[in-house]
Short mmCIF file of C-alpha atoms in Angstrom, two decimals:
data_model
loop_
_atom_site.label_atom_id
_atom_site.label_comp_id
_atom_site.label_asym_id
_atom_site.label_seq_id
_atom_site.Cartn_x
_atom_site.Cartn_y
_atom_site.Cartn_z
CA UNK A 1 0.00 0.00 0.00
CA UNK A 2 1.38 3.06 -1.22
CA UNK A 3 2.52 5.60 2.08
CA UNK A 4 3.33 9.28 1.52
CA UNK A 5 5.61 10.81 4.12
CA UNK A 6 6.33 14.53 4.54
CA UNK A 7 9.05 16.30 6.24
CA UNK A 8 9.29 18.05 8.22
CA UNK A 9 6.03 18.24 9.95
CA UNK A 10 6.55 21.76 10.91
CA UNK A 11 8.25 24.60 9.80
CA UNK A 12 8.91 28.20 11.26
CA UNK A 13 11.49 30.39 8.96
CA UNK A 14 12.07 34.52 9.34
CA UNK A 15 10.74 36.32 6.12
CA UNK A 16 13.30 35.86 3.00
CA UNK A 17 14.44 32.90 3.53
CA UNK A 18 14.80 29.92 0.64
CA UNK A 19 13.27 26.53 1.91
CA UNK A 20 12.49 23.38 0.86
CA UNK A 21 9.62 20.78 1.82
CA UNK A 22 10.34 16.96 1.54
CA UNK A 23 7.70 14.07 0.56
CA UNK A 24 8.58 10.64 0.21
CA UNK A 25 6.80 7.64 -1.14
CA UNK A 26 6.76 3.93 -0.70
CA UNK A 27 5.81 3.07 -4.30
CA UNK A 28 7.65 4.52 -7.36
CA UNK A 29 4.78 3.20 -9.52
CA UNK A 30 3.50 6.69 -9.44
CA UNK A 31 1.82 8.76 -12.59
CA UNK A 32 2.38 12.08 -11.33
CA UNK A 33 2.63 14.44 -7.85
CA UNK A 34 1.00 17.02 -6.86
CA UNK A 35 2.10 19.60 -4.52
CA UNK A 36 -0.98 21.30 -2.72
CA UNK A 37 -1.48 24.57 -0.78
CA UNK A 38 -4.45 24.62 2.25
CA UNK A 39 -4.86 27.46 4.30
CA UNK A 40 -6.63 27.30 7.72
CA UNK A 41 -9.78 25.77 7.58
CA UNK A 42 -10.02 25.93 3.84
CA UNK A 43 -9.89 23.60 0.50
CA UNK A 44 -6.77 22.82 -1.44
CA UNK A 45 -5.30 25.05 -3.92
CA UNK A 46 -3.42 23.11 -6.52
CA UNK A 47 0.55 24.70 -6.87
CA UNK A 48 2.37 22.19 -8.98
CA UNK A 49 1.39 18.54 -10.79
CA UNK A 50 4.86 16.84 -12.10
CA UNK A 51 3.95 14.06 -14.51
CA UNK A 52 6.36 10.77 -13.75
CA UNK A 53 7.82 11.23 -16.59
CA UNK A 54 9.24 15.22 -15.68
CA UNK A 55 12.33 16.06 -13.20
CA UNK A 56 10.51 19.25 -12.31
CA UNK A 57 7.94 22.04 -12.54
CA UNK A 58 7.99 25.51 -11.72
CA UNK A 59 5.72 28.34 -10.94
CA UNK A 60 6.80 31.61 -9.80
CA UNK A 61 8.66 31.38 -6.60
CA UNK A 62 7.90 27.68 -6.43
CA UNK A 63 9.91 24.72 -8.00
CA UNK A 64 8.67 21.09 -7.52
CA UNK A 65 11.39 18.60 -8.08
CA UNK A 66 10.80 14.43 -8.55
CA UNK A 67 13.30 11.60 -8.21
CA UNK A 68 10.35 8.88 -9.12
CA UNK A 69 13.14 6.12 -8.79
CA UNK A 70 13.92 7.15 -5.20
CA UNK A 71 10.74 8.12 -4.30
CA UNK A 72 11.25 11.53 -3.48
CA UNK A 73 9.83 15.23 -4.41
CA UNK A 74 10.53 18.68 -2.73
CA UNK A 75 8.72 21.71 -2.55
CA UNK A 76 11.26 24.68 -3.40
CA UNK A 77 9.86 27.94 -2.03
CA UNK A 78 12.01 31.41 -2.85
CA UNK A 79 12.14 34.23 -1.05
CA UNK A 80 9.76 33.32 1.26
CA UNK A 81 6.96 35.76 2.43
CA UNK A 82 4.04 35.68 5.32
CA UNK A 83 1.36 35.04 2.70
CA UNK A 84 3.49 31.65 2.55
CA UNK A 85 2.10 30.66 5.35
CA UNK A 86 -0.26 27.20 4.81
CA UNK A 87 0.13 23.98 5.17
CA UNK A 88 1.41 22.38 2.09
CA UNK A 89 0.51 18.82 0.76
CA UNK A 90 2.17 16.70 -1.09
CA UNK A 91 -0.09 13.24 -3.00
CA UNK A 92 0.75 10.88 -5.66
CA UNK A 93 -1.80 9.23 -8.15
CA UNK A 94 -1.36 5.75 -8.93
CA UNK A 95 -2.00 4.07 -12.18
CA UNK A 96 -3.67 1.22 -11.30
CA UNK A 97 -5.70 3.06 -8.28
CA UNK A 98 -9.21 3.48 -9.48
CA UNK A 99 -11.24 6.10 -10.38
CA UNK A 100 -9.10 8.36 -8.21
CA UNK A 101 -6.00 6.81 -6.67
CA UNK A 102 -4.69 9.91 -5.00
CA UNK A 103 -2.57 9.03 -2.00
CA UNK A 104 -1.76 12.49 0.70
CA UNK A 105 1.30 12.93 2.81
CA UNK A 106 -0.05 14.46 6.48
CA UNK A 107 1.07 18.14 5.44
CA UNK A 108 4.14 20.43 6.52
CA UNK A 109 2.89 23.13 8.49
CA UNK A 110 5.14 26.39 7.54
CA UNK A 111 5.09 29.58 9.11
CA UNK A 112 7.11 32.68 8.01
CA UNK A 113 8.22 35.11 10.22
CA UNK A 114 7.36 38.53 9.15
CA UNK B 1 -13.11 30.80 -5.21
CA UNK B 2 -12.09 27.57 -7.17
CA UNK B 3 -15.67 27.29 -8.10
CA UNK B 4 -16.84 24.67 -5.67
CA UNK B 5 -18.82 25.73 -2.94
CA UNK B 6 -19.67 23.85 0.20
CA UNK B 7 -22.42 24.58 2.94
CA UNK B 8 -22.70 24.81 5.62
CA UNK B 9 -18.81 25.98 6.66
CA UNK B 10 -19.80 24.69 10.07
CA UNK B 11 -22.04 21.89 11.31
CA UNK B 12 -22.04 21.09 14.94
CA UNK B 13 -24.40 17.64 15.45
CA UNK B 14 -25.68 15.11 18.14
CA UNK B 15 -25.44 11.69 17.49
CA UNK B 16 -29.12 11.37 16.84
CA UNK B 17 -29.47 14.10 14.09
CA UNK B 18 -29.91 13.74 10.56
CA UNK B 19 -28.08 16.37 8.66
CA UNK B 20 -26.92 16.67 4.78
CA UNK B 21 -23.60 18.54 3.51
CA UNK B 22 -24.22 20.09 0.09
CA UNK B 23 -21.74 20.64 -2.89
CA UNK B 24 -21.96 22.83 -5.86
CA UNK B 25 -19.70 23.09 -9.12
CA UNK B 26 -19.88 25.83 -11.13
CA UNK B 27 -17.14 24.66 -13.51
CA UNK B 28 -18.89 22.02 -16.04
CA UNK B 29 -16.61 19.18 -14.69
CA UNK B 30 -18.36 15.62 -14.76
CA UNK B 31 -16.83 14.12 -11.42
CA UNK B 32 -16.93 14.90 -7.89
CA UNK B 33 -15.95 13.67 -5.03
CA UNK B 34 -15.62 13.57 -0.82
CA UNK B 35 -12.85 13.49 1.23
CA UNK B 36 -12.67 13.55 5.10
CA UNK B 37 -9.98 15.53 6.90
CA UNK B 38 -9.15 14.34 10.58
CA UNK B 39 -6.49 16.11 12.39
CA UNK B 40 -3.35 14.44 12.38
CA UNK B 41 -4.38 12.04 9.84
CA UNK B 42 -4.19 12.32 6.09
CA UNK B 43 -7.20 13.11 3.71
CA UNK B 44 -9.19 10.14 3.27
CA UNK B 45 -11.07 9.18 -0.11
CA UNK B 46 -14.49 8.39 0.77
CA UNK B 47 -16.92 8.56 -2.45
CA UNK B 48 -16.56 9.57 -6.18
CA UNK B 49 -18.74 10.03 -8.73
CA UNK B 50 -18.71 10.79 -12.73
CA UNK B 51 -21.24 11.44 -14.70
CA UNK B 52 -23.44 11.12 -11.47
CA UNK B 53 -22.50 7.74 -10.99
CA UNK B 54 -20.76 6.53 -8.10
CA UNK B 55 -17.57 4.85 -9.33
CA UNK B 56 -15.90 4.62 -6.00
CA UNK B 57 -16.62 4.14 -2.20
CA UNK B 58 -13.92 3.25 0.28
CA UNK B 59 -15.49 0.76 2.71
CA UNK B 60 -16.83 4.12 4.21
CA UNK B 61 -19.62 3.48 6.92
CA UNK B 62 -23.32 3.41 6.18
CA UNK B 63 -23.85 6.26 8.40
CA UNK B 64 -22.47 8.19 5.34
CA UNK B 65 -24.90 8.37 2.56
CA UNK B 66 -23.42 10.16 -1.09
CA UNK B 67 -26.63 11.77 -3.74
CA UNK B 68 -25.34 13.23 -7.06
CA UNK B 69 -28.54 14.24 -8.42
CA UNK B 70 -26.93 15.76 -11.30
CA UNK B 71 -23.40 16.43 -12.55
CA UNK B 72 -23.37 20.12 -10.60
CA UNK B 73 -24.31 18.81 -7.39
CA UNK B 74 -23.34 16.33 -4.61
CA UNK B 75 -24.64 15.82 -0.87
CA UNK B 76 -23.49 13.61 2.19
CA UNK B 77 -26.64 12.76 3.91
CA UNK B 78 -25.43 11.62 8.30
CA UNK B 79 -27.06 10.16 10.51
CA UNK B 80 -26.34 8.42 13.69
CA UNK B 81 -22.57 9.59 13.48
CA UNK B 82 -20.30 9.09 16.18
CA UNK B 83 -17.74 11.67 17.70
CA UNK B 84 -14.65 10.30 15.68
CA UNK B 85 -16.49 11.56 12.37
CA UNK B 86 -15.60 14.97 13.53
CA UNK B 87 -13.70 16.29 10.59
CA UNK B 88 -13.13 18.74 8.03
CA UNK B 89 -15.17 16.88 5.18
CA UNK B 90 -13.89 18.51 1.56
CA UNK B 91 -15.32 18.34 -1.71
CA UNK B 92 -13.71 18.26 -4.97
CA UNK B 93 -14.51 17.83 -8.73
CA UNK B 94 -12.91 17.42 -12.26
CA UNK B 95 -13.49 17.25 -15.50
CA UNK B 96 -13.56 13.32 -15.52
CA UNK B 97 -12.22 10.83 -13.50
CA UNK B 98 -8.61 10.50 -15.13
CA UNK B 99 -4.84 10.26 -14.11
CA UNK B 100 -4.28 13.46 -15.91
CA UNK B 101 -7.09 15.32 -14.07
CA UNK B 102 -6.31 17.94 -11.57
CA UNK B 103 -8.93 18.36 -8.54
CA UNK B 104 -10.43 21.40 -7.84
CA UNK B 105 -11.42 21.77 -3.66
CA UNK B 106 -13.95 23.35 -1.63
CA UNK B 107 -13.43 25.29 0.95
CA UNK B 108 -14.95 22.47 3.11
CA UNK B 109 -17.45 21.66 5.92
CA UNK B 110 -15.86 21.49 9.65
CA UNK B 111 -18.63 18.33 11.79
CA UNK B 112 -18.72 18.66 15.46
CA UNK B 113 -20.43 15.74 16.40
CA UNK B 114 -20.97 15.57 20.22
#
C-alpha cells in the first residue's frame, strides 16, 4: 500500500528565507505528484502537478522537483513571504488506483516570520 | 473561489441528528468527489462520482450516505454519526475521473459531532 511521508512536519522560517519541503513515497509506480497549498480551515489550492515522466515544474517562486526512482519530491519555495504561510501537501496518483488513486502525505505546516 | 462551494462551513451535530452537507460546481466538470480531513491524519477518499454515478466508495460506513442528483451537485446525507467523524469533510470535482485530471477543492465543511 502506497505511504506518503512529509518532512518536516513543521516549519517556522524569518521572512526571505529559501526553503524546501520533503515528501517521500513507498511506491515509485506513481503517474504524477502534486504539490498542494491549504490554508486554515479551507480547500486545497493546486501549486504544482509533475507528470512521472518530468524532473521538475515551476511556478513563480515555487519549484517542484521528482526523483520517481527514489521516491522523493521537494517543494522549493524562494524568497519566502508571510502570505506563505499554509500547510502544504504533497499526494501521488497511482495508475492502477481506481477512479481516483490519490494518496496524501499528512502536510508540513510552515510559518514565516514577518 | 475555485468554483466549488460547500455549505454549511460549520455543522455542529448530536449523534441522533440527521443532517446533509451540500456541494456545488460551477465549472462544467463531470466528477466529484468527498474526502474527510481528521487532524493528524491524512485526507481520506471516501466517495466519487462521474457522470453522477458513483464509481468509487472506500469501505466508508453506512452512516455516510453520497446523492449526485446531477453532474453540478453532490450531498453527504449523516445520521447516527459518532464523535470520531468529527472532521473537516472537503469536496472536490474534475473534468472526468482521469490520471491526468487535476482536482479542484472546496473550501470544506468542519462536523462537530458531540
Amino acid at each position: 500500500k502506497q505511504e506518503v511521508t512529509q518532512i518536516p512536519a513543521a516549519l517556522s522560517v524569518p521572512e526571505g528565507e529559501n526553503l524546501v519541503l520533503n515528501c517521500s513515497f513507498t511506491d515509485s509506480a506513481i503517474y504524477n505528484l502534486q504539490w498542494f497549498r491549504q490554508d486554515p480551515g479551507k480547500g486545497l489550492t493546486s501549486l504544482l502537478l509533475i507528470q512521472s515522466s518530468q524532473r521538475e515544474q515551476t511556478s513563480g517562486r515555487l519549484n517542484a522537483s521528482l526523483d520517481k526512482s527514489s521516491g522523493r519530491s521537494t517543494l522549493y519555495i524562494a524568497a519566502s513571504q508571510p502570505g506563505d504561510s499554509a500547510t502544504y501537501l504533497c499526494a501521488v496518483r497511482e495508475g492502477g488506483g481506481g477512479a481516483d488513486g490519490l494518496t496524501f502525505g499528512k502536510g508540513t505546516h510552515l510559518i514565516i516570520q514577518p | 473561489e475555485t468554483g466549488v462551494t460547500q455549505t454549511p462551513r460549520h455543522l455542529v451535530m448530536g449523534m441522533t441528528n440527521k443532517k446533509s452537507l451540500k456541494c456545488e460546481q460551477h465549472l462544467g466538470h463531470n466528477a466529484m468527489y468527498w474526502y474527510k480531513q481528521s487532524a493528524k491524519k491524512p485526507l481520506e477518499l471516501m466517495f466519487v462520482y462521474n457522470f453522477k454515478e458513483q464509481t468509487e466508495n472506500n469501505s466508508v460506513p453506512s452512516r455516510f450516505s453520497p446523492e449526485c442528483p446531477n453532474s453540478s451537485h453532490l450531498f453527504l446525507h449523516l445520521h447516527t454519526l459518532q464523535p470520531e467523524d468529527s472532521a473537516l469533510y472537503l469536496c472536490a470535482s474534475s473534468q472526468e475521473t482521469g490520471l491526468s485530471e487535476k482536482l479542484f477543492f472546496g473550501s470544506g465543511t468542519q462536523l462537530s459531532v458531540l
